[in-house]
Amino acid sequence: MILLSTPVNIYYVTGRVFSGYVCLTDDNQSLLFVQRPLDVETNDHIIPIRKVEDIPGLLAERGIDLPSSLALELDALTYNEVLRIRKAFSVQELENASLIMRRRRMIKTETEIEQLRISADIHMEVYREVPRLFRKGMRDIDFQIEIEHLMRKKGSIGLFRTFGSNMDIYMGNLLSGDNAALGSPFDFALGGGGVHPSLPIGASGELIKEGTSISVDMAGNYTAYLSDMTRVFSYGMLPDIAYKAHALSLEMHSRFKKEVKAGTSCAEIYNWTLAMAEKAGLQDYFMGANQKAKFVGHGVGLEINELPVLMARSKDFLEENMTIAYEPKFVIPKVGAVGIENTYLIKKEIVENLTSLDEEIQNLI
Amino acid sequence: MILLSTPVNIYYVTGRVFSGYVCLTDDNQSLLFVQRPLDVETNDHIIPIRKVEDIPGLLAERGIDLPSSLALELDALTYNEVLRIRKAFSVQELENASLIMRRRRMIKTETEIEQLRISADIHMEVYREVPRLFRKGMRDIDFQIEIEHLMRKKGSIGLFRTFGSNMDIYMGNLLSGDNAALGSPFDFALGGGGVHPSLPIGASGELIKEGTSISVDMAGNYTAYLSDMTRVFSYGMLPDIAYKAHALSLEMHSRFKKEVKAGTSCAEIYNWTLAMAEKAGLQDYFMGANQKAKFVGHGVGLEINELPVLMARSKDFLEENMTIAYEPKFVIPKVGAVGIENTYLIKKEIVENLTSLDEEIQNLI
């Protein structure tokens, strides 16, 4: 028996978010035990409860025995929540539903892919309008705020979900100049200092200086399914090294488009990407400066950081209908971040780029 | 020994957020074990680690014995995180640092109050400008988006922190018309349907209709310390019942300002507030329609829902330097929500209203 109670997995199974529990039984029944909203319409499968302790009795009434082993979201529920559920169900043996669901959610259905396509299309529409939002004399945060505003007007849901404790972020990440080199406490590919020590990531409130890049990695949260895309702008011309590194990122994407398909090893993608950076002598700038990300891509879906992860120690192989963000990036001292990120749909023999938008560095002046 | 690792408590103790652990020892030492950012400056008390398993050895090197009982944030850390730390420290007995810290954080220091005052001042500045953002023919979400945009331009940090699993929200809550009556899965005072089933709270995307109220309860996140304030606007004139209920909310606030001080019972405030609603015959509209909140206020600080809670079963008494949001509200069918929310600083003999701004319903046309 699997008992789910996090918004993301409840949404995955039921297409809505409620406070309560989804119980998936061994014989493939799914029962929804709803605490709130109180005005939910109930039926045989949607059952109002006051507290989790009500569930075992309600299962018994339906002839469903309590399991000897229960799968709970052990990577998302708090320790005290798990203890309370375990006691209510009188089970000793727990399995990790977080892992079960994260692995199940790796492969997207047609409906999920359709939602992600909608997000990606609006994501591109927004990025096309980014240049007209730029004004000389803007701070990085001012530029980000105007992009956020446009995103919301185009239907961004606002909040977007991440997996794990160390993933605080607002609407995405805009990095320019030296700020791109700053390490963040959070698990994103690049960091930035942020505007306040209580949220140390992203735009820092510094003026955007001539000769710096502006890396725009804002959320694609126009449906519950998130697209992930980075494009790079510049305020004036950049040093050659920045264009060289950006061109290398585009080459990496070309290779990704040529070689990757269902069956490709995730570790292998990481390894050849890193090897290309090393061969070009750009490894010092690769995936961060003072703090380097140890991955070059990841699954995307209801959460921005889904499985699989494209990293050296991954044992995963890509499968058909996975949706993967690939983001080989470089941080150039005094310039900022370059290199792009696309979201790809993995198919049997090829990949499809869901974020097919001009990839060059766009000069804003 | 207390070991903290959530952003909110790490910020509370250290004034910054990092990925890692703060260890508070019995002899009042605090040691910071930092995983990320990697570029943190280290010293005797700031120690880089790769993983939590490194900590016991580092404590031993400093002559600090492992405790027989360890306090961890059991209401915030995941089950698997707690198991991992417990194993690393070889402790069986756990105490709940979530509760310890939430109770400690109830009483604010002068510095914290100063931060909250700054938030409240900007919060008021933003609300003063709300009327000029309104346009006839706006949807509720359009109005909210313009307020969010202004908030960000005035320095809103963006993300604001909540305690508990069922508190998803974006930048606050704007409710108008029938949408105010909809129950939400989340633990906020009022609900709303939201614009997407993956985030069912707040503005619903409906046109703001003439004869409806617009309740604005947007975040006061201009520092890490959150002010909480609701003001009500109207599109045209409202039915008498709405003004009557709003006037009653203001009376409740008057009584709060007159009677409440250090030593007041939280349950008592809830009880007399409810009694006033009942005496006026407005109990059916009180604190929601289909789904009613069972509290009329709560502590505010680094999280929007701090302790104590003003509810019937509270055993808490207010203390000097608590900061309390008091929010007696009514939901009037077909009209929307009325009633205001202020953030009060509790003093020895009085309360101070930190959000002292015109409290009447303001007609936007």
Short mmCIF file of N, CA, C and O in Angstrom, two decimals, chain A residues 168 196-199, chain B residues 6-17 101-102 104-109 111-113 115-116 119 157 159-163 220-221 223-227 299-307 323:
data_model
loop_
_atom_site.label_atom_id
_atom_site.label_comp_id
_atom_site.label_asym_id
_atom_site.label_seq_id
_atom_site.Cartn_x
_atom_site.Cartn_y
_atom_site.Cartn_z
N ASP A 168 15.50 26.57 -2.09
CA ASP A 168 14.72 27.80 -2.03
C ASP A 168 15.05 28.69 -3.23
O ASP A 168 16.21 28.93 -3.54
N HIS A 196 19.10 39.47 -0.53
CA HIS A 196 18.96 39.48 0.92
C HIS A 196 19.57 38.19 1.49
O HIS A 196 19.41 37.13 0.90
N PRO A 197 20.28 38.30 2.64
CA PRO A 197 20.93 37.09 3.18
C PRO A 197 19.94 35.97 3.55
O PRO A 197 20.36 34.84 3.76
N SER A 198 18.65 36.28 3.60
CA SER A 198 17.69 35.22 3.91
C SER A 198 17.31 34.41 2.66
O SER A 198 16.67 33.38 2.77
N LEU A 199 17.72 34.88 1.49
CA LEU A 199 17.47 34.13 0.25
C LEU A 199 18.66 34.33 -0.69
O LEU A 199 18.59 35.03 -1.69
N THR B 6 17.33 23.84 9.08
CA THR B 6 16.38 24.50 8.16
C THR B 6 16.81 25.95 7.95
O THR B 6 17.34 26.60 8.85
N PRO B 7 16.55 26.48 6.74
CA PRO B 7 16.95 27.86 6.45
C PRO B 7 16.44 28.84 7.51
O PRO B 7 17.18 29.73 7.93
N VAL B 8 15.21 28.70 7.94
CA VAL B 8 14.64 29.69 8.85
C VAL B 8 15.37 29.71 10.20
O VAL B 8 15.69 30.79 10.71
N ASN B 9 15.68 28.56 10.74
CA ASN B 9 16.38 28.55 12.03
C ASN B 9 17.85 28.88 11.89
O ASN B 9 18.44 29.51 12.77
N ILE B 10 18.46 28.47 10.79
CA ILE B 10 19.85 28.86 10.54
C ILE B 10 19.94 30.39 10.41
O ILE B 10 20.83 31.02 10.98
N TYR B 11 18.97 30.98 9.71
CA TYR B 11 18.96 32.44 9.60
C TYR B 11 18.74 33.08 10.96
O TYR B 11 19.39 34.08 11.30
N TYR B 12 17.86 32.51 11.75
CA TYR B 12 17.57 33.06 13.08
C TYR B 12 18.82 33.12 13.95
O TYR B 12 19.09 34.10 14.63
N VAL B 13 19.62 32.07 13.88
CA VAL B 13 20.79 31.98 14.75
C VAL B 13 21.99 32.72 14.17
O VAL B 13 22.77 33.32 14.91
N THR B 14 22.13 32.70 12.84
CA THR B 14 23.38 33.21 12.25
C THR B 14 23.21 34.46 11.39
O THR B 14 24.21 35.06 10.99
N GLY B 15 21.97 34.82 11.05
CA GLY B 15 21.77 36.00 10.19
C GLY B 15 22.05 35.76 8.73
O GLY B 15 22.14 36.69 7.94
N ARG B 16 22.23 34.50 8.37
CA ARG B 16 22.39 34.17 6.95
C ARG B 16 21.82 32.77 6.72
O ARG B 16 21.52 32.06 7.67
N VAL B 17 21.70 32.40 5.46
CA VAL B 17 21.24 31.05 5.14
C VAL B 17 22.39 30.30 4.48
O VAL B 17 23.04 30.83 3.59
N MET B 101 12.55 25.87 18.98
CA MET B 101 12.88 27.10 18.25
C MET B 101 11.63 27.93 17.96
O MET B 101 11.68 29.16 18.01
N ARG B 102 10.52 27.28 17.65
CA ARG B 102 9.30 28.05 17.41
C ARG B 102 8.88 28.80 18.68
O ARG B 102 8.40 29.92 18.60
N ARG B 104 11.00 29.69 21.12
CA ARG B 104 12.01 30.72 21.37
C ARG B 104 11.78 31.92 20.46
O ARG B 104 11.95 33.07 20.87
N ARG B 105 11.40 31.66 19.23
CA ARG B 105 11.23 32.73 18.23
C ARG B 105 9.96 33.55 18.45
O ARG B 105 9.78 34.59 17.81
N MET B 106 9.09 33.12 19.36
CA MET B 106 7.86 33.89 19.66
C MET B 106 8.18 35.29 20.16
O MET B 106 7.50 36.26 19.82
N ILE B 107 9.18 35.37 21.03
CA ILE B 107 9.55 36.66 21.63
C ILE B 107 10.63 37.29 20.77
O ILE B 107 11.70 36.71 20.59
N LYS B 108 10.35 38.47 20.24
CA LYS B 108 11.29 39.11 19.33
C LYS B 108 12.27 40.01 20.09
O LYS B 108 11.91 40.68 21.05
N THR B 109 13.51 40.06 19.57
CA THR B 109 14.50 40.99 20.09
C THR B 109 14.25 42.37 19.47
O THR B 109 13.50 42.51 18.51
N THR B 111 16.25 44.02 17.61
CA THR B 111 16.69 43.97 16.21
C THR B 111 15.62 43.36 15.32
O THR B 111 15.36 43.84 14.21
N GLU B 112 15.02 42.31 15.80
CA GLU B 112 13.96 41.66 15.01
C GLU B 112 12.77 42.59 14.84
O GLU B 112 12.19 42.69 13.76
N ILE B 113 12.40 43.27 15.92
CA ILE B 113 11.27 44.19 15.86
C ILE B 113 11.56 45.32 14.87
O ILE B 113 10.71 45.73 14.09
N GLN B 115 13.42 45.12 12.22
CA GLN B 115 13.26 44.56 10.88
C GLN B 115 11.78 44.46 10.51
O GLN B 115 11.38 44.79 9.40
N LEU B 116 10.99 44.03 11.46
CA LEU B 116 9.56 43.91 11.19
C LEU B 116 8.92 45.28 10.95
O LEU B 116 8.04 45.43 10.11
N SER B 119 9.59 46.23 7.39
CA SER B 119 8.64 45.52 6.51
C SER B 119 7.27 46.17 6.56
O SER B 119 6.64 46.42 5.53
N ILE B 157 11.30 40.62 -1.02
CA ILE B 157 12.32 39.59 -1.26
C ILE B 157 11.79 38.52 -2.21
O ILE B 157 12.55 37.81 -2.84
N LEU B 159 10.05 35.16 -2.33
CA LEU B 159 9.70 34.01 -1.50
C LEU B 159 9.50 34.40 -0.04
O LEU B 159 10.30 35.12 0.52
N PHE B 160 8.42 33.94 0.56
CA PHE B 160 8.32 34.11 2.01
C PHE B 160 8.04 32.78 2.66
O PHE B 160 7.42 31.89 2.08
N ARG B 161 8.51 32.61 3.86
CA ARG B 161 8.53 31.28 4.46
C ARG B 161 7.31 31.02 5.35
O ARG B 161 6.82 31.92 6.03
N THR B 162 6.86 29.78 5.31
CA THR B 162 5.73 29.33 6.12
C THR B 162 6.17 28.08 6.87
O THR B 162 7.13 27.42 6.48
N PHE B 163 5.47 27.77 7.94
CA PHE B 163 5.75 26.57 8.70
C PHE B 163 4.70 25.51 8.38
O PHE B 163 3.50 25.81 8.38
N GLY B 220 4.20 40.88 3.51
CA GLY B 220 5.02 41.99 3.96
C GLY B 220 6.47 41.57 4.06
O GLY B 220 7.12 41.79 5.09
N ASN B 221 6.98 41.01 2.94
CA ASN B 221 8.32 40.39 2.98
C ASN B 221 9.39 41.33 2.45
O ASN B 221 10.09 41.01 1.49
N THR B 223 11.80 42.59 4.53
CA THR B 223 12.99 42.10 5.21
C THR B 223 12.71 40.62 5.45
O THR B 223 11.67 40.11 5.02
N ALA B 224 13.58 39.92 6.17
CA ALA B 224 13.29 38.52 6.47
C ALA B 224 12.12 38.40 7.46
O ALA B 224 11.53 37.34 7.60
N TYR B 225 11.80 39.51 8.14
CA TYR B 225 10.70 39.51 9.12
C TYR B 225 9.44 40.03 8.47
O TYR B 225 9.41 41.14 7.93
N LEU B 226 8.39 39.22 8.53
CA LEU B 226 7.17 39.45 7.76
C LEU B 226 6.13 40.21 8.55
O LEU B 226 5.76 39.81 9.65
N SER B 227 5.65 41.31 7.99
CA SER B 227 4.44 41.93 8.52
C SER B 227 3.25 41.28 7.81
O SER B 227 3.37 40.76 6.71
N GLY B 299 1.21 34.49 15.61
CA GLY B 299 2.49 35.16 15.61
C GLY B 299 3.02 35.33 14.19
O GLY B 299 2.67 34.57 13.29
N VAL B 300 3.82 36.38 13.99
CA VAL B 300 4.52 36.56 12.71
C VAL B 300 5.98 36.88 12.99
O VAL B 300 6.32 37.43 14.04
N GLY B 301 6.81 36.53 12.04
CA GLY B 301 8.25 36.77 12.19
C GLY B 301 8.95 36.28 10.94
O GLY B 301 8.61 36.70 9.84
N LEU B 302 9.90 35.37 11.10
CA LEU B 302 10.58 34.81 9.93
C LEU B 302 9.63 33.94 9.12
O LEU B 302 9.83 33.76 7.92
N GLU B 303 8.62 33.40 9.79
CA GLU B 303 7.57 32.66 9.09
C GLU B 303 6.26 33.40 9.28
O GLU B 303 6.07 34.11 10.27
N ILE B 304 5.35 33.22 8.34
CA ILE B 304 4.09 33.97 8.39
C ILE B 304 3.14 33.37 9.43
O ILE B 304 2.25 34.06 9.93
N ASN B 305 3.35 32.12 9.79
CA ASN B 305 2.47 31.46 10.74
C ASN B 305 3.24 30.97 11.97
O ASN B 305 3.43 29.79 12.17
N GLU B 306 3.67 31.94 12.77
CA GLU B 306 4.43 31.58 13.97
C GLU B 306 3.49 31.39 15.17
O GLU B 306 2.28 31.61 15.08
N LEU B 307 4.07 31.04 16.27
CA LEU B 307 3.34 30.89 17.53
C LEU B 307 3.33 32.22 18.25
O LEU B 307 4.20 33.05 18.00
N THR B 323 5.00 39.48 18.36
CA THR B 323 4.38 40.23 17.25
C THR B 323 3.25 39.37 16.70
O THR B 323 3.48 38.24 16.25
#
